[in-house]
Short mmCIF file of C-alpha atoms in Angstrom, two decimals:
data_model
loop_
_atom_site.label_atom_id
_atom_site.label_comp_id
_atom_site.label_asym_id
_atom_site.label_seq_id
_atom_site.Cartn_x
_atom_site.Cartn_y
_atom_site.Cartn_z
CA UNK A 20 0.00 0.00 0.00
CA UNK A 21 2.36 2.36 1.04
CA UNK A 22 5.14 1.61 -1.78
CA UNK A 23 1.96 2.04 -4.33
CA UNK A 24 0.94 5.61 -2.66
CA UNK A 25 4.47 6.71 -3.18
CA UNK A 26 5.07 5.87 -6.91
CA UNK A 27 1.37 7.82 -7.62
CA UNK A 28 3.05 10.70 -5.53
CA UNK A 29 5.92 10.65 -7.57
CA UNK A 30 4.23 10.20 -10.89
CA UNK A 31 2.00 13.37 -9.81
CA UNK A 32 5.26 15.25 -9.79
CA UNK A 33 6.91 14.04 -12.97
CA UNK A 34 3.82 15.09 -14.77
CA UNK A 35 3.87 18.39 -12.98
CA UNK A 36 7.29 19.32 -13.86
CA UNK A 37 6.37 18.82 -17.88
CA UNK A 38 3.88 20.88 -17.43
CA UNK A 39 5.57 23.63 -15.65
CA UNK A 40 8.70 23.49 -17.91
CA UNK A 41 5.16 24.21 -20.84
CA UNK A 42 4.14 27.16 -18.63
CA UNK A 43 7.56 28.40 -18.08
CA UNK A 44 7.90 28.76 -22.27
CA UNK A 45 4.74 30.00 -22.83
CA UNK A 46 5.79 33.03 -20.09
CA UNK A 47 9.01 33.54 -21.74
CA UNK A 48 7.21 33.12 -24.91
CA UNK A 49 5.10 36.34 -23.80
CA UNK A 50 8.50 38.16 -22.29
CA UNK A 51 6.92 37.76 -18.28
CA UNK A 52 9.53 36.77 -15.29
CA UNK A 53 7.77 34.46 -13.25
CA UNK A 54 8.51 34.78 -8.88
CA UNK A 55 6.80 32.21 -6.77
CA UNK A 56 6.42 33.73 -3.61
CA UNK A 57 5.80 31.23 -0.86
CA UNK A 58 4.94 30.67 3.01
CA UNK A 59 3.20 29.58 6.19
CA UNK A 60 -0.17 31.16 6.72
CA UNK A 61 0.05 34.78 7.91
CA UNK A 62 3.52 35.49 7.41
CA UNK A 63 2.67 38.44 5.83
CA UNK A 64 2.96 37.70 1.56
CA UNK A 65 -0.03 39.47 0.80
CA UNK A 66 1.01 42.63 3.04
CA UNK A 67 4.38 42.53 1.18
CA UNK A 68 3.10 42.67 -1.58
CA UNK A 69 0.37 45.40 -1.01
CA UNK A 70 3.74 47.73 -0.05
CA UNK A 71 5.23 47.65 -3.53
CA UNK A 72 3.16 46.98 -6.36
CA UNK A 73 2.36 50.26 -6.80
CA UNK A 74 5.98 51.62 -6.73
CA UNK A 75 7.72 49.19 -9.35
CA UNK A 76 8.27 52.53 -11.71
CA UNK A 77 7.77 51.17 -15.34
CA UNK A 78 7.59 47.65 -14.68
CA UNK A 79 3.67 46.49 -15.45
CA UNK A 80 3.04 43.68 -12.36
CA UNK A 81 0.24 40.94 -12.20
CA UNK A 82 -1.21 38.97 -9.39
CA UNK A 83 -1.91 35.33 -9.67
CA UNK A 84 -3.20 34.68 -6.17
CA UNK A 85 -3.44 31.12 -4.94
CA UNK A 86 -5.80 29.94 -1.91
CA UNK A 87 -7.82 26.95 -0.85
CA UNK A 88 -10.98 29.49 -0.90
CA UNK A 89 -12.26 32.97 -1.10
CA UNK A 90 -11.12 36.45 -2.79
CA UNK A 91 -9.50 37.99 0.18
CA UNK A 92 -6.34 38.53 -0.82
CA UNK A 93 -7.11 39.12 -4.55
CA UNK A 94 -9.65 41.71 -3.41
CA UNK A 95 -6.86 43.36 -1.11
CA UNK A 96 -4.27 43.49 -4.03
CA UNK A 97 -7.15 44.43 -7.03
CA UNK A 98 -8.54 47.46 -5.03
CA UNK A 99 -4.50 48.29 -5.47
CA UNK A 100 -5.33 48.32 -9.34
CA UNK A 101 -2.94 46.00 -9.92
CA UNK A 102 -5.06 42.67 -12.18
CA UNK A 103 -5.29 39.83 -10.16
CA UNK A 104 -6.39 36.21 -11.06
CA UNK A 105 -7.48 34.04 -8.54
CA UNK A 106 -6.98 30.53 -8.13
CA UNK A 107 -9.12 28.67 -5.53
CA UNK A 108 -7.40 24.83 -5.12
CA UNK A 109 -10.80 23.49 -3.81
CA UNK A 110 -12.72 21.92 -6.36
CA UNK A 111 -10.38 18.90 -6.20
CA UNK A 112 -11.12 17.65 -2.88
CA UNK A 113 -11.27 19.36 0.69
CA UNK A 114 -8.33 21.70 -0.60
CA UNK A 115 -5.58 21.44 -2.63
CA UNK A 116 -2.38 22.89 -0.34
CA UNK A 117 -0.68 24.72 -2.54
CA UNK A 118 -0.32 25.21 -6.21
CA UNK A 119 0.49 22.81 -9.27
CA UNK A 120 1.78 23.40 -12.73
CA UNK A 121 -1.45 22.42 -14.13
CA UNK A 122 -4.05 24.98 -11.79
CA UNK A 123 -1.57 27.80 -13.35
CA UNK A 124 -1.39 25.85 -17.26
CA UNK A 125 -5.57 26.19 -16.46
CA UNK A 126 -5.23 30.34 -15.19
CA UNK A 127 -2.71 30.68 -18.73
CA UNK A 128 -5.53 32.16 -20.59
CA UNK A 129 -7.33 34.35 -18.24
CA UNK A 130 -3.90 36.23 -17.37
CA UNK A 131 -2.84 39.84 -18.95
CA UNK A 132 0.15 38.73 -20.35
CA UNK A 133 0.47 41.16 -23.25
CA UNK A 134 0.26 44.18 -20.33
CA UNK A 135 2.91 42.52 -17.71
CA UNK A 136 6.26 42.54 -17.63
CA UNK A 137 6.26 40.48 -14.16
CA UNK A 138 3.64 38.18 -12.78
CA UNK A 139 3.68 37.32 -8.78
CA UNK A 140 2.46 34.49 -7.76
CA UNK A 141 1.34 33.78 -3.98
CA UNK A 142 1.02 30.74 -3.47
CA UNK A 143 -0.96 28.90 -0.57
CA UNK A 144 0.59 29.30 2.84
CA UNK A 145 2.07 26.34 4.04
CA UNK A 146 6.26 25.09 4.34
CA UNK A 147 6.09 21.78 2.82
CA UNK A 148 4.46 20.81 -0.38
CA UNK A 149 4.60 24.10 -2.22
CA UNK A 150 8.41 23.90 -2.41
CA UNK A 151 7.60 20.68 -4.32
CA UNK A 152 5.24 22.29 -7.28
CA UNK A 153 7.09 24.18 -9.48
CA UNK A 154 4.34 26.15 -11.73
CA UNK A 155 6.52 27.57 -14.02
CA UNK A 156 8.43 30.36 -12.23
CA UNK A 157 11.78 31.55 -12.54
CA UNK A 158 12.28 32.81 -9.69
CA UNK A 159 11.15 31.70 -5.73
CA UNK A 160 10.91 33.48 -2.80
CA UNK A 161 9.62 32.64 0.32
CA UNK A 162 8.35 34.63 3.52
CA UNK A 163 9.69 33.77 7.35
CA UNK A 164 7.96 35.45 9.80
CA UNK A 165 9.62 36.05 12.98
CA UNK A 166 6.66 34.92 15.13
CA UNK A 167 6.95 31.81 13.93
CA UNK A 168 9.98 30.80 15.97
CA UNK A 169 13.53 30.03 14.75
CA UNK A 170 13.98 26.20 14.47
CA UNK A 171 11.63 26.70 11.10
CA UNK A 172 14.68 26.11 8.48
CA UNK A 173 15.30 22.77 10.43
CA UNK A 174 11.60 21.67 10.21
CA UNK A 175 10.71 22.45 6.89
CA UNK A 176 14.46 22.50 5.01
CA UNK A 177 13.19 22.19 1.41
CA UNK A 178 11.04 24.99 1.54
CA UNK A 179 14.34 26.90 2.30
CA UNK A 180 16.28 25.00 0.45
CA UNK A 181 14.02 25.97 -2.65
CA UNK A 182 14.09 29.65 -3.03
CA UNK A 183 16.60 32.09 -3.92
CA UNK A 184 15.44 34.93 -1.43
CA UNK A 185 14.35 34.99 2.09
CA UNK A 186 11.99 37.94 3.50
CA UNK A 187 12.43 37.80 7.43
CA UNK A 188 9.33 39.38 7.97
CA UNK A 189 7.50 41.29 11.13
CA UNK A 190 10.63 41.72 12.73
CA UNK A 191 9.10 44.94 13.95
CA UNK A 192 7.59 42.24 16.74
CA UNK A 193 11.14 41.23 17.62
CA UNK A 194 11.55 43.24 21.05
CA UNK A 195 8.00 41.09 22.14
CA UNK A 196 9.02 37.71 21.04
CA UNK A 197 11.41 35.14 22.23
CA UNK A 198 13.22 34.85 19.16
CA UNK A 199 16.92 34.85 18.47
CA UNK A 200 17.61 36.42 15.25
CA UNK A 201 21.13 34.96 15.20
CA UNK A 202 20.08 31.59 15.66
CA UNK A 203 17.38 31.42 12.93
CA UNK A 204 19.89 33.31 10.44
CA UNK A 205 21.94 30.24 11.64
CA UNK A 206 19.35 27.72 10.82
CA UNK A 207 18.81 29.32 7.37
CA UNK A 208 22.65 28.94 6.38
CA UNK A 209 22.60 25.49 7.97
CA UNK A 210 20.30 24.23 4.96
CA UNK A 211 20.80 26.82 2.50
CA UNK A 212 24.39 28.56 2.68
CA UNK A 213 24.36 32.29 2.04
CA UNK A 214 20.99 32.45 0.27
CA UNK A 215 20.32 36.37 -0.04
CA UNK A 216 17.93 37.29 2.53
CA UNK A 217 16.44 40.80 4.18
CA UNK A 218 14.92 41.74 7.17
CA UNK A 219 11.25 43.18 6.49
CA UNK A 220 8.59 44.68 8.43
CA UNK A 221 5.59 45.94 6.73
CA UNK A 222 4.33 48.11 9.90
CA UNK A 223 7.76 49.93 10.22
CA UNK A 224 8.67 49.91 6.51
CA UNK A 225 12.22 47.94 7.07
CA UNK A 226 13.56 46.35 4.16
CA UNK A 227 10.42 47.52 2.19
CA UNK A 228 13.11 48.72 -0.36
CA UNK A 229 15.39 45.77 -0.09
CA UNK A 230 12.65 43.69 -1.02
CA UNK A 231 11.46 46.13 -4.11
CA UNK A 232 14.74 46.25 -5.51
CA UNK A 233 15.05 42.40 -5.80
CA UNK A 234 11.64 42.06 -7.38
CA UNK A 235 12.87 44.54 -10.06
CA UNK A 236 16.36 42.85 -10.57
CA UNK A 237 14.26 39.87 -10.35
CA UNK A 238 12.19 40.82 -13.40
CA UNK A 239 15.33 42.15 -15.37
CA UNK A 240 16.91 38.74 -14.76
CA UNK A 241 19.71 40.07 -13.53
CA UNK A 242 22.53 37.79 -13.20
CA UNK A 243 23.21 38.31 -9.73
CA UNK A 244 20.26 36.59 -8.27
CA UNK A 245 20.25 33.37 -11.42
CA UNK B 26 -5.73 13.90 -16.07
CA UNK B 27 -7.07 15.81 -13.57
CA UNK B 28 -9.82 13.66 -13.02
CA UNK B 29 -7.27 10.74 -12.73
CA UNK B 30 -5.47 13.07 -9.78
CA UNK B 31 -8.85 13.23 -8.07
CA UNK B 32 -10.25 9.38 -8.40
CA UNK B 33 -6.59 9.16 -6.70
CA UNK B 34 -6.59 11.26 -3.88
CA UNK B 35 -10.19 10.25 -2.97
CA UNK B 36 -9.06 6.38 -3.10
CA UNK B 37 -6.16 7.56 -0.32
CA UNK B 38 -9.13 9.28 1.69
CA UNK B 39 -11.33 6.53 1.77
CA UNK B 40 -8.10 3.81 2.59
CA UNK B 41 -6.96 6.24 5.28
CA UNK B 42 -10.33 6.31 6.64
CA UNK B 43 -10.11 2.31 7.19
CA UNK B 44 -6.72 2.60 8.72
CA UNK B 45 -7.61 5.29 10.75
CA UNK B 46 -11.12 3.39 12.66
CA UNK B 47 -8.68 0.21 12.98
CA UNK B 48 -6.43 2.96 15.06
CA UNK B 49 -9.11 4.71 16.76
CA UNK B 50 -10.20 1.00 18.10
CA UNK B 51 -6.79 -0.43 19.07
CA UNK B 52 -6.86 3.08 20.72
CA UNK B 53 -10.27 2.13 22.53
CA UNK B 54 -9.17 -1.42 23.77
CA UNK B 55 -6.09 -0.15 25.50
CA UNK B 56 -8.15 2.55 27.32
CA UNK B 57 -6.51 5.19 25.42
CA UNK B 58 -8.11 8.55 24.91
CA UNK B 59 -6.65 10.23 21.62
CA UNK B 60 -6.14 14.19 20.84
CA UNK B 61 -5.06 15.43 17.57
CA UNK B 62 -3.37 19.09 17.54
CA UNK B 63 -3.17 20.97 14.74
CA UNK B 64 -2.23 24.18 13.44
CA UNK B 65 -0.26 26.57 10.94
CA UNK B 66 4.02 26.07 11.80
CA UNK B 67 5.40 27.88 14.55
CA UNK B 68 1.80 29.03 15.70
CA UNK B 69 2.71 27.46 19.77
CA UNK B 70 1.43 23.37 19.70
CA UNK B 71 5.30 22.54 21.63
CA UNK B 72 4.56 25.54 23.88
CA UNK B 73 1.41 24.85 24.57
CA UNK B 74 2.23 20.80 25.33
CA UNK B 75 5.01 21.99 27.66
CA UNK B 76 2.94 24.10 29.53
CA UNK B 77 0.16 21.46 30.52
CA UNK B 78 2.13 18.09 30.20
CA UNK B 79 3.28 17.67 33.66
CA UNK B 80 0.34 19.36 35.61
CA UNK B 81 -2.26 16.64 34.15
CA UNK B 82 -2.26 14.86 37.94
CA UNK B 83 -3.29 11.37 37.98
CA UNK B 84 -3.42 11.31 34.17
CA UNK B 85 -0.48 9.74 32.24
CA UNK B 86 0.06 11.35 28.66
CA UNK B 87 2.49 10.33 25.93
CA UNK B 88 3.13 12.09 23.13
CA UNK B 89 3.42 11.33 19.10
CA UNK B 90 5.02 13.60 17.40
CA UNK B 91 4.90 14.37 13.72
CA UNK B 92 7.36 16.61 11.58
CA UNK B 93 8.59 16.71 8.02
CA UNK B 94 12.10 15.71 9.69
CA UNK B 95 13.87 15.78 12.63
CA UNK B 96 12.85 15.73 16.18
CA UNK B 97 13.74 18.82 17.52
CA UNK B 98 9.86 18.93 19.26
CA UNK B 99 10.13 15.45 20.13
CA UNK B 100 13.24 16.27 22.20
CA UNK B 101 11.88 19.34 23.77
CA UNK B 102 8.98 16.77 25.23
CA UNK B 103 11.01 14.33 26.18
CA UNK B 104 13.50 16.32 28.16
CA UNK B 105 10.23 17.01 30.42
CA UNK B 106 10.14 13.10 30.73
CA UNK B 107 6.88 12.06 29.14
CA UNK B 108 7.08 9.63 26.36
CA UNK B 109 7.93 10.88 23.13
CA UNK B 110 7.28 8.37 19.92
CA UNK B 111 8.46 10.31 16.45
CA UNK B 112 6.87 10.06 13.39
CA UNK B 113 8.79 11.60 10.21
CA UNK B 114 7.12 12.14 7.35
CA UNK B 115 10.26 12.96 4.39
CA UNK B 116 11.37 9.40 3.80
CA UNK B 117 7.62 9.26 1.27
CA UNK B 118 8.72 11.68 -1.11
CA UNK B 119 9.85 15.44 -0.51
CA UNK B 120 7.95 15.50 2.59
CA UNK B 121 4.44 14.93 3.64
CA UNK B 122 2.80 17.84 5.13
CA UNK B 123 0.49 15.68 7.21
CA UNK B 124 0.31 12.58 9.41
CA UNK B 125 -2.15 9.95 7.81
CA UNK B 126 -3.50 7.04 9.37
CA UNK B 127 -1.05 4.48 8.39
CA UNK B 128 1.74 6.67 9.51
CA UNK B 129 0.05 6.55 12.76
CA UNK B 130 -0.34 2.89 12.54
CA UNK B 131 3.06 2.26 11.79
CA UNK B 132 3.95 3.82 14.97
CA UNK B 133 1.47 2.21 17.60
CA UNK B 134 4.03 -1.03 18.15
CA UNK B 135 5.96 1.50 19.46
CA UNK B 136 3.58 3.33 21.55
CA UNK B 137 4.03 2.76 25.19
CA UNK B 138 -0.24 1.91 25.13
CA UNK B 139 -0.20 0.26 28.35
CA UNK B 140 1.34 3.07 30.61
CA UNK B 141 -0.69 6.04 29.49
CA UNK B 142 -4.57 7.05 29.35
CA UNK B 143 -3.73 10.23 26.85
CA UNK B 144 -2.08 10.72 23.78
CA UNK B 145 -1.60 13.81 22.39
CA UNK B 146 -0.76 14.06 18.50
CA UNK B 147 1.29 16.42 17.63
CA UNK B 148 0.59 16.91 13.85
CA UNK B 149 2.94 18.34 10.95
CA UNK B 150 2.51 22.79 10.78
CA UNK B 151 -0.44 22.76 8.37
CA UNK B 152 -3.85 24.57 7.84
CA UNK B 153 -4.68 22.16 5.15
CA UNK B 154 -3.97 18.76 4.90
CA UNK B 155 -4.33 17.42 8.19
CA UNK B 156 -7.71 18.51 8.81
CA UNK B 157 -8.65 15.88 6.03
CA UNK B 158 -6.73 12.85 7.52
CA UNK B 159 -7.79 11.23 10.56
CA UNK B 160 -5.40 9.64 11.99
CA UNK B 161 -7.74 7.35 14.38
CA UNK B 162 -8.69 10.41 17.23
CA UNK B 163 -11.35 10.71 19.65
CA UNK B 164 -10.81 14.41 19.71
CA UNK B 165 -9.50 17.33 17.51
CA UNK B 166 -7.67 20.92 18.72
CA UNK B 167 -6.26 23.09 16.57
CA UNK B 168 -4.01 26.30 17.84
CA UNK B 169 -4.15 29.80 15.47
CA UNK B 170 -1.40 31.88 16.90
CA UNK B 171 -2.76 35.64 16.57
CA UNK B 172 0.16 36.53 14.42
CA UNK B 173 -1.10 34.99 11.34
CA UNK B 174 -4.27 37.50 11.23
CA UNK B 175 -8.08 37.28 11.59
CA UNK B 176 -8.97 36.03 7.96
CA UNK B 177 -7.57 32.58 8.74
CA UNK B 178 -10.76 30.86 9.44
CA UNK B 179 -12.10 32.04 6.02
CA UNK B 180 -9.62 31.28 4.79
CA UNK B 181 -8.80 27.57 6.06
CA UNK B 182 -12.43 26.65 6.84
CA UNK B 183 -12.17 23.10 7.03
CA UNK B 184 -9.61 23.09 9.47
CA UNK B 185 -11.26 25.50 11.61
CA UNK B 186 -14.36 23.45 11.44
CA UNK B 187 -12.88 20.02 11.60
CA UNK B 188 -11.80 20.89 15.68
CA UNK B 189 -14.04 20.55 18.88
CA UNK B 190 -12.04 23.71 20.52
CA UNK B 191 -10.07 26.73 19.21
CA UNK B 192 -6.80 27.80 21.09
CA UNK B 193 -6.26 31.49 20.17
CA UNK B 194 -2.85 31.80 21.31
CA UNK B 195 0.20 34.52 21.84
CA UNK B 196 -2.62 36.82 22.73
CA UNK B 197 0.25 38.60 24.72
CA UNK B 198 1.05 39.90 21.32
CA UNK B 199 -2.17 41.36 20.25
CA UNK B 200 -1.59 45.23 21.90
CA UNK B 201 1.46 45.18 18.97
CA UNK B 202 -0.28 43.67 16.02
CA UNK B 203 -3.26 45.13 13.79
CA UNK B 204 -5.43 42.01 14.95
CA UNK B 205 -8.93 42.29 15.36
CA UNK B 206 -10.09 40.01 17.82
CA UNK B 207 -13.90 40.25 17.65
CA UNK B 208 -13.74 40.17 13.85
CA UNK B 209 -11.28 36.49 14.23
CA UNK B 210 -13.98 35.60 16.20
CA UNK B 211 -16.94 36.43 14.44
CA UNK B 212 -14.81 34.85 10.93
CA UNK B 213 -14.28 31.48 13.49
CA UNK B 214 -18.25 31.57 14.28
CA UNK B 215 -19.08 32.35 10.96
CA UNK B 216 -17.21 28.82 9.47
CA UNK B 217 -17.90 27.03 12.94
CA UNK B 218 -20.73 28.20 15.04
CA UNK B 219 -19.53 27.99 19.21
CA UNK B 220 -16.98 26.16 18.79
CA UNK B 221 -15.55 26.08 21.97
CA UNK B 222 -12.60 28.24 22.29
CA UNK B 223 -10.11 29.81 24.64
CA UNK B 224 -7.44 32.81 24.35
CA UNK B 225 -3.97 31.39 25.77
CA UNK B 226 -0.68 33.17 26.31
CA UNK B 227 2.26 30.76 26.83
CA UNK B 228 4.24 33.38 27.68
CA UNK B 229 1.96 35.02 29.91
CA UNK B 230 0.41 31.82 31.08
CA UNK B 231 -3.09 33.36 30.38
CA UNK B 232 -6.10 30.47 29.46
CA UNK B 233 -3.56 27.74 30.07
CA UNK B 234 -5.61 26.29 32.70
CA UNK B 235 -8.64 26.16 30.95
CA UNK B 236 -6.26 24.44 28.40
CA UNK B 237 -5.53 21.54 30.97
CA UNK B 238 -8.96 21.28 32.23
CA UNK B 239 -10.23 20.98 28.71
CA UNK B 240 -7.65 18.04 27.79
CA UNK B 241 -8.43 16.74 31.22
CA UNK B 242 -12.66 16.72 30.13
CA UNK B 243 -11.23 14.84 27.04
CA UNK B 244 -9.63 12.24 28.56
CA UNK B 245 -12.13 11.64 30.64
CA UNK B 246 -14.48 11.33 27.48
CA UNK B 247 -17.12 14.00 29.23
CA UNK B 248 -20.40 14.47 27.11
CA UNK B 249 -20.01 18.05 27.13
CA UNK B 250 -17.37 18.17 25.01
CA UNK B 251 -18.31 14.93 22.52
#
């Protein structure tokens, strides 16, 4: 039983990755970078994002928001006037938890992609399986927020291990939390030596620029952050 | 092919179903009461075990412990000297981001069944997946740390609906965070009607108590909370 459960599993993901490698041509095909931004619930992706999209300069951004349910945080980021497509992953069963190549080959047509020069994906909080669905993206990030405690890079390693930019977020509730910053930045090199990372805070506007100024080398490819 | 991923997943729901009532009454004939705790990652189910495990009186608890990898919670437990049993979920494919019945079966030989009347489940960090995978409980808790925000319940409904009582923890946080606590509330009532919940502070040691009398209720399989 369990030996059959796996090779479906890993079937599931062979097919995805064809399909993302599809959507990752047809986005290059339409000149659009691609960032994956993952996390737990709350960590604060949707705030990010709110922060920035509206001060990218020339660059044209769109949304493709994924969650099990509901508009929320496509409503949030559309009354930005930013377009935003929503995916909801719970036709399939009780909830898909997170993403797949295939929800995003389905979105293809309903997204802007003549008017974009960068599409931003948020994916469906959670640490483990989204780091295992690539959708097409060139680019991952993923959001740690500091209220989450410090052992999270040991826990859930691939999710770090997967993205080429970490936003230590909320650290404006450092001073209330028991968290050592030194450890966790610890933990992070532990699984993923050196991976460029910034310390945000939405509420105090830390690293708000950091952040916008990968997105934008992000989206000119820069070499830098390949 | 999508219907092909569904027929799948709903074949593993129905087998983990089995697996899980042959747990739940291997469970029963040792006299074992069962408690599954869920929630987001890093939203306080260690804390909140720490707090509680070794003021339960006459009751003897073990603990099963689930995680991607490692057993960094498992050895916080255990240094507190209450048996720990670890489940890791990585060696199926990248990870599973829940515990599933068989998992849980796997473990039981090892499960020191005899010498305890509670067992408390720690599951893997996940809104999702774990509220759809019984795992053979008599009972299910699930812990939103206020940090993640009050649209979590809309958000995640089926895990918020799949527990008999809320924990709404690190509410020593809430004079620091935009967090609305009537309108959580009032988003948990509107996906869950009354659930029964409490607002805990590990830190503070607010609601903990109710915290112990409720897993003390549970153990003793009172109506009130069935």
């Amino acid at each position: 039983m369990h030996r059959v459960r796996v090779k479906v599993v890993e079937g599931v993901l062979d097919a995805n990755d064809t399909i993302a490698a599809a959507n990752r041509a047809d986005f290059d095909a339409a000149g659009v970078t691609v960032v994956n931004v993952m996390s737990a619930p709350g960590a604060g992706k949707t705030t990010l994002l709110e922060r920035i999209v509206r001060e990218l300069g020339d660059l044209r951004v769109g949304i493709l928001e994924g969650d099990v349910c509901g508009s929320l945080d496509a409503d949030r980021l559309a009354s930005l006037h930013v377009p935003v497509t929503q995916i909801n992953t719970d036709p399939g069963f009780g909830g898909e938890c997170h993403l797949d190549a295939n929800m995003v080959r389905s979105a293809i047509p309903s997204l802007p992609l003549d008017e974009i020069d960068l599409l931003v994906v948020e994916n469906v909080g959670n640490l483990v399986c989204p780091a295992e669905f690539r959708v097409g993206e060139h680019r991952r990030v993923m959001v740690a927020s500091v209220a989450e405690g410090e052992d999270k890079p040991l826990k859930y390693p691939l999710m770090f291990r997967a993205c080429e930019f970490v936003l230590v977020n909320k650290i404006d509730l450092l001073p209330h939390l028991d968290f050592d910053l030194e450890r966790f930045l610890a933990n992070l090199d532990a699984v993923h030596p050196g991976v460029e990372r910034v310390l945000t805070s939405a509420k105090s506007g830390e690293g708000i620029d950091a952040w916008r100024e990968w997105l934008l080398r992000a989206a000119a490819r820069e070499p830098a952050i390949a």
